[in-house]
PDB file of N, CA and C in Angstrom:
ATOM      1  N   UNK Z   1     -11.578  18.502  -2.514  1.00 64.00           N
ATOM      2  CA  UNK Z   1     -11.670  19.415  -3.641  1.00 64.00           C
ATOM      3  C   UNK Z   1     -12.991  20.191  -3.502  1.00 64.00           C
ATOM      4  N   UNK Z   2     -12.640  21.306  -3.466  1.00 69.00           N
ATOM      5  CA  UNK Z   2     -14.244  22.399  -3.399  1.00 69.00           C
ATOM      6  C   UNK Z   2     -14.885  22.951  -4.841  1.00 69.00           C
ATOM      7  N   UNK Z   3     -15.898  23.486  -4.325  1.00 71.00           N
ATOM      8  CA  UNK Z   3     -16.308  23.277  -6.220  1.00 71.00           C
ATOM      9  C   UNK Z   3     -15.674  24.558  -7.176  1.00 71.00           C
ATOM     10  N   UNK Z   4     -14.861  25.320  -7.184  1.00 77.00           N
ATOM     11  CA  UNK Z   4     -14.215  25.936  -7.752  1.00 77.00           C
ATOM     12  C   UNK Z   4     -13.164  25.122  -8.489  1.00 77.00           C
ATOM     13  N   UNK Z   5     -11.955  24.309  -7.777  1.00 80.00           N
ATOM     14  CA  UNK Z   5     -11.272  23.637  -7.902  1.00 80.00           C
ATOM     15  C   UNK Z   5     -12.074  22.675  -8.788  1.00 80.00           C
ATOM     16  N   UNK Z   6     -12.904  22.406  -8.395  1.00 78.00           N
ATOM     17  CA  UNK Z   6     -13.945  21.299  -9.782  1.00 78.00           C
ATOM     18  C   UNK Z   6     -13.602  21.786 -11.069  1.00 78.00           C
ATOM     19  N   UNK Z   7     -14.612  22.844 -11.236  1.00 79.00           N
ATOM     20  CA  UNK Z   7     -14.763  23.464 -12.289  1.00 79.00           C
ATOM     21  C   UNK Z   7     -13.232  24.007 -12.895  1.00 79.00           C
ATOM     22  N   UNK Z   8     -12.644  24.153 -12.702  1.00 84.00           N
ATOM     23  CA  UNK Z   8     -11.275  24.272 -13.300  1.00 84.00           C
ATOM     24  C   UNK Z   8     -10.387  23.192 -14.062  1.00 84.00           C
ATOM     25  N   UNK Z   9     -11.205  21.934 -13.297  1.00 84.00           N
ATOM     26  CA  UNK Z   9     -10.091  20.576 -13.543  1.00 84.00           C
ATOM     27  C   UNK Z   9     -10.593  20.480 -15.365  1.00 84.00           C
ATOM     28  N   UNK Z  10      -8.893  20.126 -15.733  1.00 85.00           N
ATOM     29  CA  UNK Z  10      -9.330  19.969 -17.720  1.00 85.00           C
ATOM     30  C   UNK Z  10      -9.982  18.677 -17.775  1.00 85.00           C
ATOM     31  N   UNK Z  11      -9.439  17.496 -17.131  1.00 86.00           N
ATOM     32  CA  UNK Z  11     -10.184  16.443 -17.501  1.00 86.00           C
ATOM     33  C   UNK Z  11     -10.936  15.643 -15.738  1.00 86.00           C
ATOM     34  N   UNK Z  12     -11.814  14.992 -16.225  1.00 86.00           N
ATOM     35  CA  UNK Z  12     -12.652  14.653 -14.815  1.00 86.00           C
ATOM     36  C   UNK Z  12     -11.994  13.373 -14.639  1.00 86.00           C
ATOM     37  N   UNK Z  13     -11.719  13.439 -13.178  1.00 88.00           N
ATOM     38  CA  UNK Z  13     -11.010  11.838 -13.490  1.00 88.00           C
ATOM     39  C   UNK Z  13     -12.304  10.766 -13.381  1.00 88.00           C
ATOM     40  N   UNK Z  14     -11.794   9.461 -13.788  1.00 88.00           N
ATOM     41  CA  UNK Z  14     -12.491   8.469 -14.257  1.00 88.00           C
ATOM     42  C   UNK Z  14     -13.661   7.710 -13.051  1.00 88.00           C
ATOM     43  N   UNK Z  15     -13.305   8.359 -11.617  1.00 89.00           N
ATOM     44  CA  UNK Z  15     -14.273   7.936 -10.058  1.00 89.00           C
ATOM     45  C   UNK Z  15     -14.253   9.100  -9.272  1.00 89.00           C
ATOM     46  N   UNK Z  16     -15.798   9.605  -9.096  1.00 90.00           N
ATOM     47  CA  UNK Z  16     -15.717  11.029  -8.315  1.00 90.00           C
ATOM     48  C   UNK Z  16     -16.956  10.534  -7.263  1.00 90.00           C
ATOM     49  N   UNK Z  17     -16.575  10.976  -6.272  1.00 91.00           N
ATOM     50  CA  UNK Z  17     -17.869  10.905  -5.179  1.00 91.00           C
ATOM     51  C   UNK Z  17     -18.317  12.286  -4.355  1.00 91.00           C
ATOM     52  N   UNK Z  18     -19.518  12.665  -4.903  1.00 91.00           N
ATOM     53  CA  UNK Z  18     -20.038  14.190  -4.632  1.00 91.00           C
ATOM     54  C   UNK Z  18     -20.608  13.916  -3.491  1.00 91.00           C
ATOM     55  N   UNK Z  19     -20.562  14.445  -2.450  1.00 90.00           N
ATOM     56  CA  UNK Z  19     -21.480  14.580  -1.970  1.00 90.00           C
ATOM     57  C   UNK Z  19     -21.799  15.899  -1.050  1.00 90.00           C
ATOM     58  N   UNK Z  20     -22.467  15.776   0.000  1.00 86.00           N
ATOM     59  CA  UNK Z  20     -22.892  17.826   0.313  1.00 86.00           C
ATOM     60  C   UNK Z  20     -24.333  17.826   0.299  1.00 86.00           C
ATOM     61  N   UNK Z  21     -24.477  19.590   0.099  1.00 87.00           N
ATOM     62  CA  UNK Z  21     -26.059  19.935  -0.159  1.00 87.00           C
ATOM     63  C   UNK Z  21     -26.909  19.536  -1.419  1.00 87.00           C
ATOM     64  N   UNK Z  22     -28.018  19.317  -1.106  1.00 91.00           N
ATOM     65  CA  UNK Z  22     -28.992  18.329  -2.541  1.00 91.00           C
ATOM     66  C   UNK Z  22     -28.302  19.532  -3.763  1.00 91.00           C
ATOM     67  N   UNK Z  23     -29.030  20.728  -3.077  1.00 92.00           N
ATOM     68  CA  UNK Z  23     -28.618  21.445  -4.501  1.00 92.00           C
ATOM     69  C   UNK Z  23     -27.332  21.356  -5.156  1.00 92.00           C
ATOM     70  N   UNK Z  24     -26.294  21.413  -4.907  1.00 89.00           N
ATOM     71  CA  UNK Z  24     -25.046  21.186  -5.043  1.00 89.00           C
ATOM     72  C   UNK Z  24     -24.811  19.760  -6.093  1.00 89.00           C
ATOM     73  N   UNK Z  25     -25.747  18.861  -5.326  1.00 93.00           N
ATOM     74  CA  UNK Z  25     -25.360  17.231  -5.909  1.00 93.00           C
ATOM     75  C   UNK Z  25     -26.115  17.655  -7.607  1.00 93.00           C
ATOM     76  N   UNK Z  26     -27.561  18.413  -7.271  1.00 93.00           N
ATOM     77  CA  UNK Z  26     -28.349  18.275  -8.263  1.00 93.00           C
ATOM     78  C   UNK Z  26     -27.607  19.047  -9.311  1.00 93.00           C
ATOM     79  N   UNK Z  27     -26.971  20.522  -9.058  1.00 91.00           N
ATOM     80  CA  UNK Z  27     -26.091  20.987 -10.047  1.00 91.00           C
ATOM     81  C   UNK Z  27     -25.307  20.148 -10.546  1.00 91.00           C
ATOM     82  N   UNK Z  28     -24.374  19.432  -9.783  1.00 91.00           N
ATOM     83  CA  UNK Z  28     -23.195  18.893 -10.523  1.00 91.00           C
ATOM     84  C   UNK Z  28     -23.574  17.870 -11.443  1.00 91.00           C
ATOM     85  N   UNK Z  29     -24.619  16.747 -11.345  1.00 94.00           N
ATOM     86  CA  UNK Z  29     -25.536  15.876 -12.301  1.00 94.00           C
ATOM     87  C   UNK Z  29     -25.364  16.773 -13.209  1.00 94.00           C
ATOM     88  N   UNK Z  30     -25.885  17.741 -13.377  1.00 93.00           N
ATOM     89  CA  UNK Z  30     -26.502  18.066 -13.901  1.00 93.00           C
ATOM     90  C   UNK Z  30     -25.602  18.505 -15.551  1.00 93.00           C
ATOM     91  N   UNK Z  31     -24.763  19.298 -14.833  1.00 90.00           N
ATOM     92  CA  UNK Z  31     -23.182  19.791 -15.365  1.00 90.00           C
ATOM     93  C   UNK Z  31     -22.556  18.357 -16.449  1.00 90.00           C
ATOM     94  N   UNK Z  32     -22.759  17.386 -15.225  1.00 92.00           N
ATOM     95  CA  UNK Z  32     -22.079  16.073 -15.903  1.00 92.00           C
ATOM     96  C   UNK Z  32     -22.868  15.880 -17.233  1.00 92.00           C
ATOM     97  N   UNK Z  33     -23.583  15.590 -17.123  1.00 93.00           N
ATOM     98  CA  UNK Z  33     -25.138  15.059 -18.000  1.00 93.00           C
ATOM     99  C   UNK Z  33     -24.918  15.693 -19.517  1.00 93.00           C
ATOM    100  N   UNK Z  34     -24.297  17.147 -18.991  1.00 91.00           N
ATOM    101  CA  UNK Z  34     -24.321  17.983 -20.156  1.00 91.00           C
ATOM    102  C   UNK Z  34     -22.768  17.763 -20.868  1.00 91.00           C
ATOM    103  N   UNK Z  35     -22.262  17.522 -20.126  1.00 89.00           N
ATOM    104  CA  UNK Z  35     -20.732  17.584 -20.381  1.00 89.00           C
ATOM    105  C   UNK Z  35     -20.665  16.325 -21.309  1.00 89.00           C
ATOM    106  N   UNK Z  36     -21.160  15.172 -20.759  1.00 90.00           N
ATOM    107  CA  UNK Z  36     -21.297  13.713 -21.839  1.00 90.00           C
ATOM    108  C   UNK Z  36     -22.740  13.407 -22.396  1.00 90.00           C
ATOM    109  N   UNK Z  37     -22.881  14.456 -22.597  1.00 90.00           N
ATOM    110  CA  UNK Z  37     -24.394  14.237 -23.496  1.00 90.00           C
ATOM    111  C   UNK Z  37     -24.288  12.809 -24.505  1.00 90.00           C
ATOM    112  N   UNK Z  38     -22.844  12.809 -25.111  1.00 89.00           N
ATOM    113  CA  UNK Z  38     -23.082  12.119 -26.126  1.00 89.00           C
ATOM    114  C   UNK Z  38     -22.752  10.631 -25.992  1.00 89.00           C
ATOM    115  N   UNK Z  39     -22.289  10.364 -24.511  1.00 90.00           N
ATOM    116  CA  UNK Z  39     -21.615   9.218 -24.168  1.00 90.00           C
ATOM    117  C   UNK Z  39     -23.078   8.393 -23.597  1.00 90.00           C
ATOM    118  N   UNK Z  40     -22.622   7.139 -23.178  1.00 90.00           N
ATOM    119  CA  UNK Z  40     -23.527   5.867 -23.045  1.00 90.00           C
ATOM    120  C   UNK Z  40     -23.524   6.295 -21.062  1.00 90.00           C
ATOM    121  N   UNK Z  41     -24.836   6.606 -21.000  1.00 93.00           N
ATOM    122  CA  UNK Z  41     -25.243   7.034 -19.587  1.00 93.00           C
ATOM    123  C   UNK Z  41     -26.020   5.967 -18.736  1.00 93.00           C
ATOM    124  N   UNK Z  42     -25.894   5.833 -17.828  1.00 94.00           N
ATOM    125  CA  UNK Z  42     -26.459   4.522 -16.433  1.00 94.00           C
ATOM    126  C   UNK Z  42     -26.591   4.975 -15.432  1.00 94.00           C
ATOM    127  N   UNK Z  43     -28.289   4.878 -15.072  1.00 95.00           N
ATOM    128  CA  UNK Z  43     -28.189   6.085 -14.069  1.00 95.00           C
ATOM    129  C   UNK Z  43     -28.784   4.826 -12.906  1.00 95.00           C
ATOM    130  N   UNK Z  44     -28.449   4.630 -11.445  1.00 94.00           N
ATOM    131  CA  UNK Z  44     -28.923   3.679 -10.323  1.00 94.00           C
ATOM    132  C   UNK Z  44     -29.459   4.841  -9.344  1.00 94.00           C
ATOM    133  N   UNK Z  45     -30.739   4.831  -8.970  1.00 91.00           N
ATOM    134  CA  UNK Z  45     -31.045   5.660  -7.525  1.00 91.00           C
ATOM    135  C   UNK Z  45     -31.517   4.804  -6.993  1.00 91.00           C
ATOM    136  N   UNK Z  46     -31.425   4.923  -5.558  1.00 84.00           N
ATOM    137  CA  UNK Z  46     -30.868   4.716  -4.325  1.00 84.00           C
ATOM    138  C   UNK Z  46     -30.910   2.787  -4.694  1.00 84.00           C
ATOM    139  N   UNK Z  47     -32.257   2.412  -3.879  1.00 84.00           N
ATOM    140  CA  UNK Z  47     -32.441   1.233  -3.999  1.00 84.00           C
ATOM    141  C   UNK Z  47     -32.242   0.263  -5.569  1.00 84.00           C
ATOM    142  N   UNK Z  48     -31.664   1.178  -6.492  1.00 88.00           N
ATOM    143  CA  UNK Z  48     -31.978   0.378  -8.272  1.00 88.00           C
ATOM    144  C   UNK Z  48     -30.139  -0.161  -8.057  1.00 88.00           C
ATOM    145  N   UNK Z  49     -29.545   0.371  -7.457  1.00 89.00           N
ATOM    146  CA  UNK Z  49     -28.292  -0.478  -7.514  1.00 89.00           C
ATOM    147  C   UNK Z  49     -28.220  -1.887  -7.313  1.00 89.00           C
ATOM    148  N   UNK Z  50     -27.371  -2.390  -8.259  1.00 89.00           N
ATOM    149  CA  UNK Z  50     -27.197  -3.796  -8.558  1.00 89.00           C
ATOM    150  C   UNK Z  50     -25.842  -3.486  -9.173  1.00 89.00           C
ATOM    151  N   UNK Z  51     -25.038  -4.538  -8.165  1.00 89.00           N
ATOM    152  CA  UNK Z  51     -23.267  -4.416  -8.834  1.00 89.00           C
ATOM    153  C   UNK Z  51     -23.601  -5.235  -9.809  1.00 89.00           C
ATOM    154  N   UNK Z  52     -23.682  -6.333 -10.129  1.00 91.00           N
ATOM    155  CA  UNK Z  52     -23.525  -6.781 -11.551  1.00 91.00           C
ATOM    156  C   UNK Z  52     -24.562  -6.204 -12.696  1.00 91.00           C
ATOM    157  N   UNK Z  53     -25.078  -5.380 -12.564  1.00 91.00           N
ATOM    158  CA  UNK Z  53     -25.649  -4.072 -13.598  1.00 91.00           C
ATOM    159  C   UNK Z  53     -24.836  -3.460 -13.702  1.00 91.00           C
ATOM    160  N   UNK Z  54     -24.213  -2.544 -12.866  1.00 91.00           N
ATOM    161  CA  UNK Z  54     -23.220  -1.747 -12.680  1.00 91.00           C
ATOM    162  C   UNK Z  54     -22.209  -2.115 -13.450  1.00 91.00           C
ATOM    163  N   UNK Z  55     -21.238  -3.278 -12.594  1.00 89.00           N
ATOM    164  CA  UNK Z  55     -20.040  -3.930 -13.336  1.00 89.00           C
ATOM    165  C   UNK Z  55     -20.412  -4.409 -14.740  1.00 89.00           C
ATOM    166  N   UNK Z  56     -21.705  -4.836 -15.423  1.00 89.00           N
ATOM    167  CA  UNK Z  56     -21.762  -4.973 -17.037  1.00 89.00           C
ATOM    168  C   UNK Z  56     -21.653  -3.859 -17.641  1.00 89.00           C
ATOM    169  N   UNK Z  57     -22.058  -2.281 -17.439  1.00 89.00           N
ATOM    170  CA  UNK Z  57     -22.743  -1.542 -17.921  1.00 89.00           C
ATOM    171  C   UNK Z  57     -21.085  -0.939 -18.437  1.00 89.00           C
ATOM    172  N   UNK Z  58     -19.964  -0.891 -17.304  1.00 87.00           N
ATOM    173  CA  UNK Z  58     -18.858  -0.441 -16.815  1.00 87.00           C
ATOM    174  C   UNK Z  58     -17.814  -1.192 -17.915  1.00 87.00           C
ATOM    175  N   UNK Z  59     -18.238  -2.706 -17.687  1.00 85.00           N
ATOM    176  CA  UNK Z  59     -16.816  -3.348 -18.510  1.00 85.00           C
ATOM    177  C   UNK Z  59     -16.970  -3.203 -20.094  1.00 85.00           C
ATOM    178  N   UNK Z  60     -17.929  -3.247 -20.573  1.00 83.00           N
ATOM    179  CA  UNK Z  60     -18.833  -3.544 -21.991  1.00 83.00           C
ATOM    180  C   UNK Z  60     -18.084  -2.366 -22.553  1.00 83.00           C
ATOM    181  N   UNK Z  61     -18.200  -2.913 -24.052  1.00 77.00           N
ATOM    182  CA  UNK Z  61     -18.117  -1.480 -25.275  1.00 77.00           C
ATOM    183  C   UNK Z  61     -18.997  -0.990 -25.114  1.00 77.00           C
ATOM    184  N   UNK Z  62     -18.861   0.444 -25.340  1.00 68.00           N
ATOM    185  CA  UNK Z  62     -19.875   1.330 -25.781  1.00 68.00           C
ATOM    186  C   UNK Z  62     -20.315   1.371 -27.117  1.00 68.00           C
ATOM    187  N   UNK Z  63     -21.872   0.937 -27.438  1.00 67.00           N
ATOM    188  CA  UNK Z  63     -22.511   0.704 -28.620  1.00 67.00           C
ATOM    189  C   UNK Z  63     -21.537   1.946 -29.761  1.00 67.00           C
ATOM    190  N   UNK Z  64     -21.420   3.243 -29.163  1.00 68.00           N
ATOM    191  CA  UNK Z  64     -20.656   4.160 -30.309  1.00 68.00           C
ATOM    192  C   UNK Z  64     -19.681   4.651 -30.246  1.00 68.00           C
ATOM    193  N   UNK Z  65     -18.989   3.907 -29.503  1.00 69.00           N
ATOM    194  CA  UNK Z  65     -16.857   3.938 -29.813  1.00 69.00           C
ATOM    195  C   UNK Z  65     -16.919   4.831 -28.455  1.00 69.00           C
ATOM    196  N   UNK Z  66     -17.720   5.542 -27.583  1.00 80.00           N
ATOM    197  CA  UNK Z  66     -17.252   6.545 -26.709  1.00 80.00           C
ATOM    198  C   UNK Z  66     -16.857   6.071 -25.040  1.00 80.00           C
ATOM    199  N   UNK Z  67     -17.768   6.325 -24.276  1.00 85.00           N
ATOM    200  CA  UNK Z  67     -17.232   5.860 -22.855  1.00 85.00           C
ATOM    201  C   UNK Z  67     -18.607   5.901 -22.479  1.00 85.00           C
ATOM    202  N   UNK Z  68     -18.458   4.626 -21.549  1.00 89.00           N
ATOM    203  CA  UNK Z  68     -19.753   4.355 -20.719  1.00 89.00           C
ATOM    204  C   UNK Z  68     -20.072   4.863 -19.130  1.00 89.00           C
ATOM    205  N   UNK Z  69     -20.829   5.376 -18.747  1.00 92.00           N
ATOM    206  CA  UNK Z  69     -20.881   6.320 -17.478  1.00 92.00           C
ATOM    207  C   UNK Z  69     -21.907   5.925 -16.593  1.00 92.00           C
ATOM    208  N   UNK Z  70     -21.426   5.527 -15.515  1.00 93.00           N
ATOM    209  CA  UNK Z  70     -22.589   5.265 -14.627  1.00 93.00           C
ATOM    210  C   UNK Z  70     -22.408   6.219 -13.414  1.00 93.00           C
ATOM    211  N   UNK Z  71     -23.876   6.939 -13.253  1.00 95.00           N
ATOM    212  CA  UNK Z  71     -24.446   7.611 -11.984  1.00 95.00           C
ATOM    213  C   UNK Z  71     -25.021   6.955 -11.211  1.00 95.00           C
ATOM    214  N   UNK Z  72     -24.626   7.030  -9.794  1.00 94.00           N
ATOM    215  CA  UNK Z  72     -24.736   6.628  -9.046  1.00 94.00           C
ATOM    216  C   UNK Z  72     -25.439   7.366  -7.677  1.00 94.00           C
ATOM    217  N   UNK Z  73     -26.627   7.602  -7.608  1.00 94.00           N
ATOM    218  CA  UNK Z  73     -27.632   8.666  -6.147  1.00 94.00           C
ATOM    219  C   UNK Z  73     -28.143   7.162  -5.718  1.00 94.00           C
ATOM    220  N   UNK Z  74     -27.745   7.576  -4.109  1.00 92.00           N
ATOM    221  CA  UNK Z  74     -27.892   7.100  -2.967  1.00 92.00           C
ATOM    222  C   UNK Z  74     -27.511   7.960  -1.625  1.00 92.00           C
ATOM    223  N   UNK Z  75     -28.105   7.159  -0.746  1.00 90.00           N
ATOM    224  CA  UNK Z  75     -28.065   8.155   0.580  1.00 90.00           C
ATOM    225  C   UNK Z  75     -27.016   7.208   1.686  1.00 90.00           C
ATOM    226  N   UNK Z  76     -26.475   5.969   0.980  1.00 87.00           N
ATOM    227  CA  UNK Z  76     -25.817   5.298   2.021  1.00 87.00           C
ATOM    228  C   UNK Z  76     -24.028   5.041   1.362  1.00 87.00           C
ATOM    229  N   UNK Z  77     -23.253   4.535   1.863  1.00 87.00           N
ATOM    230  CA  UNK Z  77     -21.705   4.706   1.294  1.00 87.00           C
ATOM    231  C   UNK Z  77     -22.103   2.513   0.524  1.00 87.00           C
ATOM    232  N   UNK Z  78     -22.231   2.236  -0.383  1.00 85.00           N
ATOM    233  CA  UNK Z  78     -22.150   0.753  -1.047  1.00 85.00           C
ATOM    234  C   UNK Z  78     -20.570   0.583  -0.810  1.00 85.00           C
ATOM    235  N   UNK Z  79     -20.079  -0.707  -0.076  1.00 86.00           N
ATOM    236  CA  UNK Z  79     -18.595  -1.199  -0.071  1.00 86.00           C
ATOM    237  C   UNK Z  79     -18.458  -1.458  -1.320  1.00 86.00           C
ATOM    238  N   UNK Z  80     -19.456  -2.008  -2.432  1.00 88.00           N
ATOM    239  CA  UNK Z  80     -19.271  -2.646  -3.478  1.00 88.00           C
ATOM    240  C   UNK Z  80     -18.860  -1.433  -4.868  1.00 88.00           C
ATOM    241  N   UNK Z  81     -18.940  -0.043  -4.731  1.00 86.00           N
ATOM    242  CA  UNK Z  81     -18.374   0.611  -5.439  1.00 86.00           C
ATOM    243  C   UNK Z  81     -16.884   0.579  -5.480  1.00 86.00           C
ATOM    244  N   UNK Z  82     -16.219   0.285  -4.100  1.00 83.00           N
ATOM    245  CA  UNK Z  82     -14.594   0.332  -4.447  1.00 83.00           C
ATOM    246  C   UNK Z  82     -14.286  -0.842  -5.126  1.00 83.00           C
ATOM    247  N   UNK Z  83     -14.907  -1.820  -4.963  1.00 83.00           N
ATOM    248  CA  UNK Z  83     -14.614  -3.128  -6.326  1.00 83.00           C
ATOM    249  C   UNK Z  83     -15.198  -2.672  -7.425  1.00 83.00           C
ATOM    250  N   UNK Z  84     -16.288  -2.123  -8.165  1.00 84.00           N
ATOM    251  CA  UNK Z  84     -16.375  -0.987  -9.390  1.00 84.00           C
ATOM    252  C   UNK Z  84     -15.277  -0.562  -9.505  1.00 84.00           C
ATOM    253  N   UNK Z  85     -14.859   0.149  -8.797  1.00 81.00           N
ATOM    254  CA  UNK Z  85     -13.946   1.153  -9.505  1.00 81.00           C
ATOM    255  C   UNK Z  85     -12.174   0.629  -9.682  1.00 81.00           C
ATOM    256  N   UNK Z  86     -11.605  -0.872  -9.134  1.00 77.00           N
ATOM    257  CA  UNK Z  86     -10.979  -1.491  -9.623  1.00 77.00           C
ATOM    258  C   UNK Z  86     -10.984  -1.822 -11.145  1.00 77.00           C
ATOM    259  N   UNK Z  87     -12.364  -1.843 -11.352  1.00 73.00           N
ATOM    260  CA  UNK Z  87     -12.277  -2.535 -12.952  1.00 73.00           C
ATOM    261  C   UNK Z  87     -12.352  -1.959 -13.909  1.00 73.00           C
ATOM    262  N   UNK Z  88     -12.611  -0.576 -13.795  1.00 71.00           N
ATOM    263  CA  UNK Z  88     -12.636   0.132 -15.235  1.00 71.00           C
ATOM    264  C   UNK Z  88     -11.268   0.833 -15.861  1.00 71.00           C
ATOM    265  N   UNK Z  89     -10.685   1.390 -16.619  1.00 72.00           N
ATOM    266  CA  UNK Z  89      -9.534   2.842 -16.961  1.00 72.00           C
ATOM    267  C   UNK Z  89     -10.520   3.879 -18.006  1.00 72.00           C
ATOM    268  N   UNK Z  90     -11.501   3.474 -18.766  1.00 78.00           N
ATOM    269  CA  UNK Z  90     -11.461   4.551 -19.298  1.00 78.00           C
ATOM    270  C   UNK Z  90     -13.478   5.039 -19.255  1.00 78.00           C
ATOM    271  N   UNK Z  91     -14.084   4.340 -18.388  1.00 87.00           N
ATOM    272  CA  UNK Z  91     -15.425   4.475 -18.003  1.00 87.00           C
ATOM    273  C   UNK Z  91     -14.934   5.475 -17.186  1.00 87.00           C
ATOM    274  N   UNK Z  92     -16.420   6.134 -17.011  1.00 91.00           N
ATOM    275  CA  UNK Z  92     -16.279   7.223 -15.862  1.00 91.00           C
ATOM    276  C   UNK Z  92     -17.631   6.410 -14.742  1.00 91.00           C
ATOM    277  N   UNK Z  93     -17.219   6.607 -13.299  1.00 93.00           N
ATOM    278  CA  UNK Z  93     -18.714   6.167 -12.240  1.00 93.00           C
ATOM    279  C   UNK Z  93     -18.326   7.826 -11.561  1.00 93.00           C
ATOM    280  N   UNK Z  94     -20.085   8.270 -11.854  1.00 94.00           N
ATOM    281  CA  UNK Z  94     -20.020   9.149 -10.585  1.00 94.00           C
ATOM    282  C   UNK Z  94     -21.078   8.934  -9.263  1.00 94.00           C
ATOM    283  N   UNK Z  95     -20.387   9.221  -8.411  1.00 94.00           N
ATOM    284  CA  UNK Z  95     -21.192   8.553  -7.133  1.00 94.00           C
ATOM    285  C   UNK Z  95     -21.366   9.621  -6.024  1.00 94.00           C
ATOM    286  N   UNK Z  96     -22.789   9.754  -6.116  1.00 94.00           N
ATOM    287  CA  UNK Z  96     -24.091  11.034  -5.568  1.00 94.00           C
ATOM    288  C   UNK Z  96     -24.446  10.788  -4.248  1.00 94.00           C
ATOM    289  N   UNK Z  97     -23.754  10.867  -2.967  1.00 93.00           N
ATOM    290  CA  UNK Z  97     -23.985  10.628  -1.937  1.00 93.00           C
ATOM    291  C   UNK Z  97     -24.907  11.621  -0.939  1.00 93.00           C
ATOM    292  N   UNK Z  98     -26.169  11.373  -0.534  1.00 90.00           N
ATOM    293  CA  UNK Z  98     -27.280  12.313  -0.267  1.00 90.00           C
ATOM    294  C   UNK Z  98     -27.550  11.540   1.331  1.00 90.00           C
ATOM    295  N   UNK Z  99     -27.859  12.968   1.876  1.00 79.00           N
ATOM    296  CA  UNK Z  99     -27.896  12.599   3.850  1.00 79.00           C
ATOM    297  C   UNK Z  99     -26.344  12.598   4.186  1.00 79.00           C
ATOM    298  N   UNK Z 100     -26.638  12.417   5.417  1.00 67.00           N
ATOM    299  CA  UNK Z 100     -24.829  13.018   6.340  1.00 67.00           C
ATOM    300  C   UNK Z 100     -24.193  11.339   6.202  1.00 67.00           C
TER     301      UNK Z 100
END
């Protein structure tokens, strides 16, 4: 999906993995950030990842009825995100992949 096709989609699905030029990654954060201003946000860079942070932050209610969101910047591919993303339906993970 190219970023036109992004920006068109009505709803974001619930696991997206960006990755590309910094600027590009840093826009789309950025976009997101604004888009769920009001939702419960979790942000991991590079080395702060911890799956069972992750997986609590993911399964848990959200303190105000909405959806819980974890960002995810790193420069390497974690195996342990495709077990994340087994466990949620209505959390969103977005995952910020930086370097080739």
């Amino acid at each position: 999906m190219n970023k036109k096709e992004f920006d068109l989609l009505k709803e974001i699905p619930n696991f997206v993995v960006f990755y590309g030029n910094e600027f590009y990654l840093e826009m789309y954060q950025k976009k997101l950030e604004e888009k769920f201003k009001n939702e419960n946000i979790l942000k991991l860079y590079f080395d702060e990842f911890d799956k069972n942070t992750a997986k609590t932050h993911l399964l848990e209610n959200s303190l105000f009825g909405g959806k819980n969101i974890l960002i995810v910047k790193t420069n390497k591919w974690n195996k342990e995100i495709e077990e994340l993303k087994k466990l949620f339906k209505k959390q969103l993970l977005f995952y910020f992949l930086y370097g080739k």
